[in-house]
XYZ file of C-alpha atoms in Angstrom:
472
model
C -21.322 8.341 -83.086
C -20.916 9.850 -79.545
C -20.622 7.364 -76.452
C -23.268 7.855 -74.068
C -23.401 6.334 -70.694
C -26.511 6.090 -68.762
C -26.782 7.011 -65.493
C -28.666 3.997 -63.240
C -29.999 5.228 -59.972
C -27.672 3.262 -58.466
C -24.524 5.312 -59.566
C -26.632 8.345 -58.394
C -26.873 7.259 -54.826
C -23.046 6.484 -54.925
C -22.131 9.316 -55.189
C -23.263 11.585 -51.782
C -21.853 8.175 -50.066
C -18.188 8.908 -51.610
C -18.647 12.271 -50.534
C -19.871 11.211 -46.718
C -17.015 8.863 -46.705
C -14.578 11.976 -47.724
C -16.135 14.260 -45.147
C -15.848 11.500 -42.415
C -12.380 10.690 -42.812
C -11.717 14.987 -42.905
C -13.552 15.132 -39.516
C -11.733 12.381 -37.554
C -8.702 13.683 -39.312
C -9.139 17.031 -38.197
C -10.729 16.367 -34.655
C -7.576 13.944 -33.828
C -5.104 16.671 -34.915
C -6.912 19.602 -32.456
C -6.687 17.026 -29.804
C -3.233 16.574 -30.152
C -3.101 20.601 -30.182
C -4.826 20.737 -26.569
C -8.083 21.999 -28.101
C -10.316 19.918 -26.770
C -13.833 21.834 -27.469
C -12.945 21.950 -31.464
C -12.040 18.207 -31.596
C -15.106 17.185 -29.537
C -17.264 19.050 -32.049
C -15.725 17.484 -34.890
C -16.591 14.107 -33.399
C -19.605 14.774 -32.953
C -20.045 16.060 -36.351
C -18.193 13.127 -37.193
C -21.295 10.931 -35.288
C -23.519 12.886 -37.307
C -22.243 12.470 -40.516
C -22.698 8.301 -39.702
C -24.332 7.556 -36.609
C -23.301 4.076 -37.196
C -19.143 4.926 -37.195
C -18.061 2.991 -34.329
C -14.616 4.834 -34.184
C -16.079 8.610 -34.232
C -17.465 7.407 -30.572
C -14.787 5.840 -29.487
C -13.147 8.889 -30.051
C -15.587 11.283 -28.828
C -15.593 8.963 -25.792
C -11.804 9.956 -25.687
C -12.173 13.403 -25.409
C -15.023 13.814 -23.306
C -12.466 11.887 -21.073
C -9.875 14.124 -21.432
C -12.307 17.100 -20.706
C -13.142 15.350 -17.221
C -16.939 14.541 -18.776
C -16.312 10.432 -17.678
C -20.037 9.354 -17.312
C -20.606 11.242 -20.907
C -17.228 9.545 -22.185
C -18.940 6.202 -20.453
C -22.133 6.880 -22.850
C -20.535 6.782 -26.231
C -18.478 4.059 -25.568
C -21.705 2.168 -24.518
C -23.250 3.211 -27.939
C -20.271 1.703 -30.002
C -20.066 -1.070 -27.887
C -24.287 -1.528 -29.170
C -23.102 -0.647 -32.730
C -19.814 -3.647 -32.660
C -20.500 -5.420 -29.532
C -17.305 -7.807 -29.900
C -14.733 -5.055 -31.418
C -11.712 -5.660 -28.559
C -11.174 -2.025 -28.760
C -14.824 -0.809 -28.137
C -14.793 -3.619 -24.935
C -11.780 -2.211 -23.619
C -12.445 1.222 -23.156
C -15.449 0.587 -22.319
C -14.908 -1.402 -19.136
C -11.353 0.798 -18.059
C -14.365 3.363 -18.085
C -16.544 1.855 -16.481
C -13.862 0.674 -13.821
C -12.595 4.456 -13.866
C -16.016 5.700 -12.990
C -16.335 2.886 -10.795
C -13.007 4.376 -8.464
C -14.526 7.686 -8.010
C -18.315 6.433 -7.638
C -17.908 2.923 -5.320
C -21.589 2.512 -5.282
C -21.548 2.165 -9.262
C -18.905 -0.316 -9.179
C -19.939 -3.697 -10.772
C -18.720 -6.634 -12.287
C -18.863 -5.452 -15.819
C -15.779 -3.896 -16.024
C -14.084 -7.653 -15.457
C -16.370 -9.271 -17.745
C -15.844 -6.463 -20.635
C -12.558 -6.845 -20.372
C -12.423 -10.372 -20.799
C -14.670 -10.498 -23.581
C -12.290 -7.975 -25.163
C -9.301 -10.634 -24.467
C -11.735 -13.250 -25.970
C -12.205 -11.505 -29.107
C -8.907 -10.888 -30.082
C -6.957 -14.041 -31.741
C -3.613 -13.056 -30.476
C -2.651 -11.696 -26.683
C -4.232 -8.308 -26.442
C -1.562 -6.434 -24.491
C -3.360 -3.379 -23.014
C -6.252 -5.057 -21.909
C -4.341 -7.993 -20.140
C -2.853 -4.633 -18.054
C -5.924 -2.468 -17.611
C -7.717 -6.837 -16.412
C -4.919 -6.406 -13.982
C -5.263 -3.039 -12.560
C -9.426 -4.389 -11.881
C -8.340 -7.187 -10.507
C -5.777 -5.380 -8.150
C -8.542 -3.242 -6.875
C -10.684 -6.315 -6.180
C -7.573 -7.301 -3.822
C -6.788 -10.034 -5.955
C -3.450 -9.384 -6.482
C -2.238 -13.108 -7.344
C -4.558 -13.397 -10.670
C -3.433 -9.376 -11.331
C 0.368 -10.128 -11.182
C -0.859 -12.890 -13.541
C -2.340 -10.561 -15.732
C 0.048 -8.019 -15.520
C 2.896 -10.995 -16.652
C 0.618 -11.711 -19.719
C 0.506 -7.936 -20.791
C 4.184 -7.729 -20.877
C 4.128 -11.348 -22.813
C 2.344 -9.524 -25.365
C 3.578 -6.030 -25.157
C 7.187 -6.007 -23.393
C 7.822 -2.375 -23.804
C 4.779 -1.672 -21.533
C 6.699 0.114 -18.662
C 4.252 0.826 -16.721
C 2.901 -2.891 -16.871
C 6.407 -3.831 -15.213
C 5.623 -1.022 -12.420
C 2.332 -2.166 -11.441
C 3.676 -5.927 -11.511
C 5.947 -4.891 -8.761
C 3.260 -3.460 -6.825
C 1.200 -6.728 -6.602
C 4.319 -8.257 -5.754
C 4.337 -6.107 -3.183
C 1.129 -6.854 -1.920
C 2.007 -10.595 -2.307
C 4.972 -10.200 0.564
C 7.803 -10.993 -2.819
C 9.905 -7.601 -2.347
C 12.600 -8.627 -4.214
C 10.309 -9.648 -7.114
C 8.773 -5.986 -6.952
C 12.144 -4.583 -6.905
C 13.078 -6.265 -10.162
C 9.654 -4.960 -11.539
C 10.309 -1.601 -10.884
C 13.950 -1.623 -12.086
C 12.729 -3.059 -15.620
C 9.999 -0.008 -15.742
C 12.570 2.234 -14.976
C 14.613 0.722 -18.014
C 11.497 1.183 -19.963
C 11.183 4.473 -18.924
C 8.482 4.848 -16.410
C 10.230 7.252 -14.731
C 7.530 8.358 -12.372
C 7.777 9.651 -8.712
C 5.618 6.339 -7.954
C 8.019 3.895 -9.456
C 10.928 5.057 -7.637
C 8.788 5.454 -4.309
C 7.685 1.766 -4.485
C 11.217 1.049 -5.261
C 12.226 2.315 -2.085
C 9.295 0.865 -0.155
C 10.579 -2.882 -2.023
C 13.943 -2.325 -0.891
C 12.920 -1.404 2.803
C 11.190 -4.725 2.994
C 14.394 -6.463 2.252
C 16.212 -4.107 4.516
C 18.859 -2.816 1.521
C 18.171 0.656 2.989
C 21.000 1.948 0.853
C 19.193 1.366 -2.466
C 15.841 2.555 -0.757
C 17.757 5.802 0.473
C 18.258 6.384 -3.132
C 15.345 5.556 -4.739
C 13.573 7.905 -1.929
C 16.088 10.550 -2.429
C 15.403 10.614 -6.804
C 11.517 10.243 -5.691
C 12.125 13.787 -3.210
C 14.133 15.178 -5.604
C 11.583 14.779 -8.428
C 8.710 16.191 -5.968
C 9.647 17.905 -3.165
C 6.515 18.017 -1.834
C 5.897 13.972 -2.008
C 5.427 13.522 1.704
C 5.085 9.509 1.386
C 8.799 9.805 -0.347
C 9.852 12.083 2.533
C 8.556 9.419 5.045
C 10.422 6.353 3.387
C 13.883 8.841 3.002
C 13.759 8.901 6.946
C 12.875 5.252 7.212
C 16.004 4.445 5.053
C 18.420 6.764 7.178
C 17.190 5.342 10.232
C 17.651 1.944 9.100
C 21.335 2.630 8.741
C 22.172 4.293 12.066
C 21.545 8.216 10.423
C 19.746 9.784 13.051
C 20.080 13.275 12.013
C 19.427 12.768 8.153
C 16.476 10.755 9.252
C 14.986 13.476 11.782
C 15.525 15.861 8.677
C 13.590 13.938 6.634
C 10.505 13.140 8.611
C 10.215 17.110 9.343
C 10.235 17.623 5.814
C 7.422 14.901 5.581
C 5.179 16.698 8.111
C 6.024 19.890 6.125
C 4.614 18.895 2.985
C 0.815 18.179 4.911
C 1.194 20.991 6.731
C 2.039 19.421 9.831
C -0.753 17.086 10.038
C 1.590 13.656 9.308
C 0.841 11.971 12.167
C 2.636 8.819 10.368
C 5.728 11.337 10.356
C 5.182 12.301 13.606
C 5.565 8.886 15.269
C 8.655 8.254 13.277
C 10.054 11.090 14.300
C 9.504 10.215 17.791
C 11.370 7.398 17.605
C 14.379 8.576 16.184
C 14.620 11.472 19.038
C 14.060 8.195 21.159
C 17.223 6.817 19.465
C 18.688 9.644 19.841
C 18.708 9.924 23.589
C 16.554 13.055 23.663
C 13.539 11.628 25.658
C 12.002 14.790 26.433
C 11.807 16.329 22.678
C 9.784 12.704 21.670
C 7.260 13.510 24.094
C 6.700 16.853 22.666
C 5.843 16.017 19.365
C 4.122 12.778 20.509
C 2.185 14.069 22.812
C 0.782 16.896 20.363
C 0.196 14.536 17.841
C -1.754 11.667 19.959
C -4.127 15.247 20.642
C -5.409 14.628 17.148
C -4.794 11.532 15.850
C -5.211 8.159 17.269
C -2.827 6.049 15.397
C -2.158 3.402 17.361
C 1.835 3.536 16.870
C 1.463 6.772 18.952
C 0.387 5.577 22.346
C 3.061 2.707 22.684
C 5.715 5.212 21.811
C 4.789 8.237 23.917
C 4.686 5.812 26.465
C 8.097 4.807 26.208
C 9.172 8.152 26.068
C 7.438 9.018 28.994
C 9.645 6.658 31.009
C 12.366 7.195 29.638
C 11.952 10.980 31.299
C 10.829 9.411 34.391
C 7.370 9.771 34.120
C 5.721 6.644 34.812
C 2.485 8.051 35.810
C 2.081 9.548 32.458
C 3.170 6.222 31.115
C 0.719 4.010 32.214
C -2.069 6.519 31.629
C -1.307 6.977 27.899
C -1.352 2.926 27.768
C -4.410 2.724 30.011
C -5.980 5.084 27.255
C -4.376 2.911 24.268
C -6.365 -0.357 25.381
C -9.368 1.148 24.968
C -9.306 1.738 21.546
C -10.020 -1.606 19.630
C -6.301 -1.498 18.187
C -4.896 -1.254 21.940
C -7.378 -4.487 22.755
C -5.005 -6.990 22.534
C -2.603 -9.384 23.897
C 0.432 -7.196 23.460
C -1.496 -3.967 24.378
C -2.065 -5.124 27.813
C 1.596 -6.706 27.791
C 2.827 -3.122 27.617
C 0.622 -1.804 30.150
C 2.286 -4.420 32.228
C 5.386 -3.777 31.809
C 5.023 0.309 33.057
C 2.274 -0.499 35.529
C 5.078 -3.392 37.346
C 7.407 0.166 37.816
C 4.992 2.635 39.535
C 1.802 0.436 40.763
C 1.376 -2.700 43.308
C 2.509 -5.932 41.544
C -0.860 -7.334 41.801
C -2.447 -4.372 39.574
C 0.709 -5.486 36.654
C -0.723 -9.182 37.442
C -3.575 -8.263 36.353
C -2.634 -6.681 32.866
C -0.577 -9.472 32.716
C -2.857 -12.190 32.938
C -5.430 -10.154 30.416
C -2.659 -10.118 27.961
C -2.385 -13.816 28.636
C -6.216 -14.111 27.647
C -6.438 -12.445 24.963
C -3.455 -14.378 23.385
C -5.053 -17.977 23.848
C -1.821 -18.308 26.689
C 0.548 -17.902 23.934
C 2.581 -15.194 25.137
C 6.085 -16.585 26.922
C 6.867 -12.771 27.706
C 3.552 -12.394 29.393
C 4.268 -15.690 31.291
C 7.448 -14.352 31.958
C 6.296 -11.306 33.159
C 3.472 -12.443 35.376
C 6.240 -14.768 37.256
C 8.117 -11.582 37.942
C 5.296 -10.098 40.103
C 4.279 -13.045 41.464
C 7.468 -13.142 43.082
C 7.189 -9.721 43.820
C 4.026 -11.204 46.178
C 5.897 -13.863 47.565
C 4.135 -16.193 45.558
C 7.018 -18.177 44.413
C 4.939 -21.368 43.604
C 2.777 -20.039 41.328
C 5.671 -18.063 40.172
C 7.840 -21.121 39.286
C 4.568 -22.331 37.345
C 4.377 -19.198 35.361
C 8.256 -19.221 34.334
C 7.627 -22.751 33.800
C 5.003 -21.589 31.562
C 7.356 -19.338 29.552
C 9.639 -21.146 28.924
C 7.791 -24.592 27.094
C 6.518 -22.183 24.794
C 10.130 -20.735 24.004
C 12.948 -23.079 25.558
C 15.906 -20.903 25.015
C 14.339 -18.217 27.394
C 17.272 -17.289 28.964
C 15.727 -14.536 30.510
C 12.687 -16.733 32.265
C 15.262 -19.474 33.183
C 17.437 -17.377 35.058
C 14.450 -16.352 37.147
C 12.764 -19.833 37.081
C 16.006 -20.936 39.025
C 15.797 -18.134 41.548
C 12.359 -19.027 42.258
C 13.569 -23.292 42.791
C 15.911 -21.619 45.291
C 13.453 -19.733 47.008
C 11.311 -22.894 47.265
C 14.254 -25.024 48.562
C 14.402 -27.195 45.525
C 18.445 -27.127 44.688
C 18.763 -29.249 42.298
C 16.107 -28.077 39.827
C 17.623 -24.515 41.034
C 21.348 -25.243 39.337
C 19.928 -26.684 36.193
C 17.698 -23.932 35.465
C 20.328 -21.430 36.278
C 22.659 -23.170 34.432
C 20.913 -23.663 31.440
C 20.173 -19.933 31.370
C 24.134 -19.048 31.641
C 24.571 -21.928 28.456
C 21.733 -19.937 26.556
C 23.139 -16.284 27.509
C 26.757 -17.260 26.021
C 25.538 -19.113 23.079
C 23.237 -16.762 22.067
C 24.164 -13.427 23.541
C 20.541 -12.529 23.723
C 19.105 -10.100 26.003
C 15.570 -9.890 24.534
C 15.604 -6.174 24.539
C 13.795 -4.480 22.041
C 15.490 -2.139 20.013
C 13.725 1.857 19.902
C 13.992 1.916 16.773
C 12.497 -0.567 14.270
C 11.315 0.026 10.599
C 6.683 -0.635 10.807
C 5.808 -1.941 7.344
C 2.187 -1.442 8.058
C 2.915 2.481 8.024
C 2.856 2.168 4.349
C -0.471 1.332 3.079
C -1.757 2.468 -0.513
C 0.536 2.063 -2.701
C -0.623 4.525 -5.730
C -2.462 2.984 -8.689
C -0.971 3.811 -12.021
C -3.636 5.432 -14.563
C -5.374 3.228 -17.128
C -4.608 2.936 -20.600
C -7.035 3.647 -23.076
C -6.463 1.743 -26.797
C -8.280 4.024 -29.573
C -8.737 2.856 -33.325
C -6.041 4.129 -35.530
C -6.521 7.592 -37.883
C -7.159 6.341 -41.467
């Protein structure tokens, strides 16, 4: 007798569902491996084939997603994420690229950016048991756009918890440090990525910007030098080369490096530019800072500019173009301020009437509540210039309660007693200044040169990281 087996309609339908299964797993296969290739336009067909062949496989859009990413299609990439995010709404995976797209979208569209990108990837955090390393990073590079670099460098800390190989975690950990005022925390950060391998013209960059902060211009000259040498073009690294040479007296490397900067933008650094002023300041060549000062100050109005053309101007004699460029530089709203008028002050008391000085004087004084001992200073000098010794004893007085080692202000406090007939007071004042002057040595000069933090503003963002479901 022959065995027979009888085919239920159940087996039948089993069998085109092997078959989709086999056909699925040959698409994804086959659409991953052209992606690796570079072919992008064959492996987004075979996703979508892939969608096609089971328009409920969450992983053939995440995929798809992927490339349309890679292709530059982000809103499109955006779209199938959003679909598999419908299809497994608490997959970790699914949440996380879909809010680094969102938040990706977000960067290049600001009037799209929401909320949702923080609360995707926090469900996606949520619906993982264990620490979910890349979306602890990608929560950290969100919050570091929303400027809340504390709960990033928190986030950033837990990524590399749960992931400590994640170089560029460690990078991006240094530059909320950075943010934060801790340079020598961000300087560690960036020396573990750079164990790690992130070996990126940003790392080393922020390395050097780190190690200017703590003034170890020696480690920044070389982190800026490796950053130039990797990209030659990389103005910003250019910039923070000179900044390092200056720092340690090298007046010629520096002025070499800061025309390289302006190089690379075509001559349009005006960052550059006012760094290079300074160091032709430093270098006692008065006349070639006002050159490339002045030309710069045509087109830009960085506020840097104004207070150092000025100073170059009198340090070629021309005071009259001095106080004019300062005259121009409180104006602007950054020149509208306590130590804007200060400086107009100090050129107007060489080549105007005392009483026009008093006046920029006593607006500094205004504008800084009457916390400004150099101002008070200052205004007792032309005072005294008026004959006006009372009111000048008041305002050295004045100067020197808000800073009582003044040696500066007592000095002329006690010329002003002596003026007035009052002897006594006279000797201790003076003498007090002579005890300050050879304990301290100070001479409350300013020195040309000095290193402006706030030149360096946007510190580059590292990409995202995408997670994407393994190939079965």
């Amino acid at each position: 007798m022959t065995d027979q087996t009888v085919t239920t309609a159940f087996d039948r339908a089993r069998i085109p569902a092997r078959a989709m299964e086999t056909e699925l797993r040959h698409l994804l296969q086959r659409g991953y491996q052209l992606r690796e290739q570079g072919d992008l336009e064959a492996a987004r067909e075979n996703f979508r084939q892939a969608t096609r062949c089971d328009a409920e496989h969450v992983p053939s859009y995440q995929w798809l997603g992927a490339v349309l990413r890679d292709m530059g299609e982000l809103r499109e990439a955006v779209r199938m994420w959003r679909t598999a995010e419908t299809l497994a709404p608490n997959d970790p995976q699914v949440l996380l690229n879909l809010g680094v797209g969102l938040f990706e979208l977000g960067r290049f569209f600001i009037a799209s950016r929401t909320e949702e990108p923080l609360q995707l990837l926090r469900r996606a955090i949520a619906s993982t048991p264990k620490p979910y390393g890349k979306a602890w990073f990608n929560l950290g590079n969100v919050l570091y756009v929303h400027n809340d670099y504390a709960a990033a460098a928190e986030a950033y800390q837990t990524a590399l918890a749960a992931e400590p190989g994640l170089g560029v975690a460690h990078r991006n950990l240094g530059n909320a440090w950075l943010r934060l005022n801790r340079p020598a925390e961000a300087c560690t950060a960036y020396r573990q990525a750079l164990q790690l391998g992130d070996t990126q013209v940003a790392t080393y960059h922020n390395l050097g910007l780190a190690a200017l902060r703590l003034r170890d211009s020696e480690a920044a000259e070389t982190a800026f030098h490796t950053a130039v040498t990797m990209r030659p073009t990389d103005g910003e690294s250019w910039l923070g080369l000179g900044n390092a040479r200056a720092m340690q007296g090298d007046f010629p490397g520096a002025q070499s490096a800061f025309t390289e900067a302006r190089a690379s933008r075509g001559g349009q650094y005006p960052e550059a530019a006012l760094d290079l002023g300074k160091v032709f300041l430093a270098m006692g060549q008065p006349q070639a800072a006002v050159e490339v000062l002045a030309r710069t100050l045509a087109v830009s109005s960085l506020p840097g500019l104004y207070r150092q053309l000025s100073r170059a101007y009198v340090k070629v004699g021309q005071l009259s173009e001095a106080a004019q460029t300062l005259r121009q530089f409180v104006a602007t709203p950054a020149g509208n301020t306590a130590q804007g008028y200060y400086e107009l002050g100090l050129v107007l008391s060489q080549c105007e009437p005392p009483y026009v000085a008093e006046q920029a004087f006593r607006t500094a004084l205004e504008k800084s509540g009457g916390r400004h001992p150099e101002a008070w200073h200052r205004l007792g000098r032309t005072l005294m210039r008026q004959n006006k010794p009372r009111l000048a004893i008041e305002a050295f007085q004045a100067a020197i309660e808000q800073r009582p080692d003044f040696a500066e202000a007592l000095k002329d406090l006690g010329q002003a007693l002596y003026r007035s007939s009052e002897l006594h007071a006279a000797d201790v004042a003076l003498n007090a200044a002579l005890r300050f002057e050879r304990t301290t040595g100070q001479l409350n000069v300013q020195d040309v040169w000095q290193v402006e933090p706030e030149l360096y503003t946007g510190l580059r963002q590292a990409a995202c990281l995408y997670d994407l479901p393994s190939i079965p």
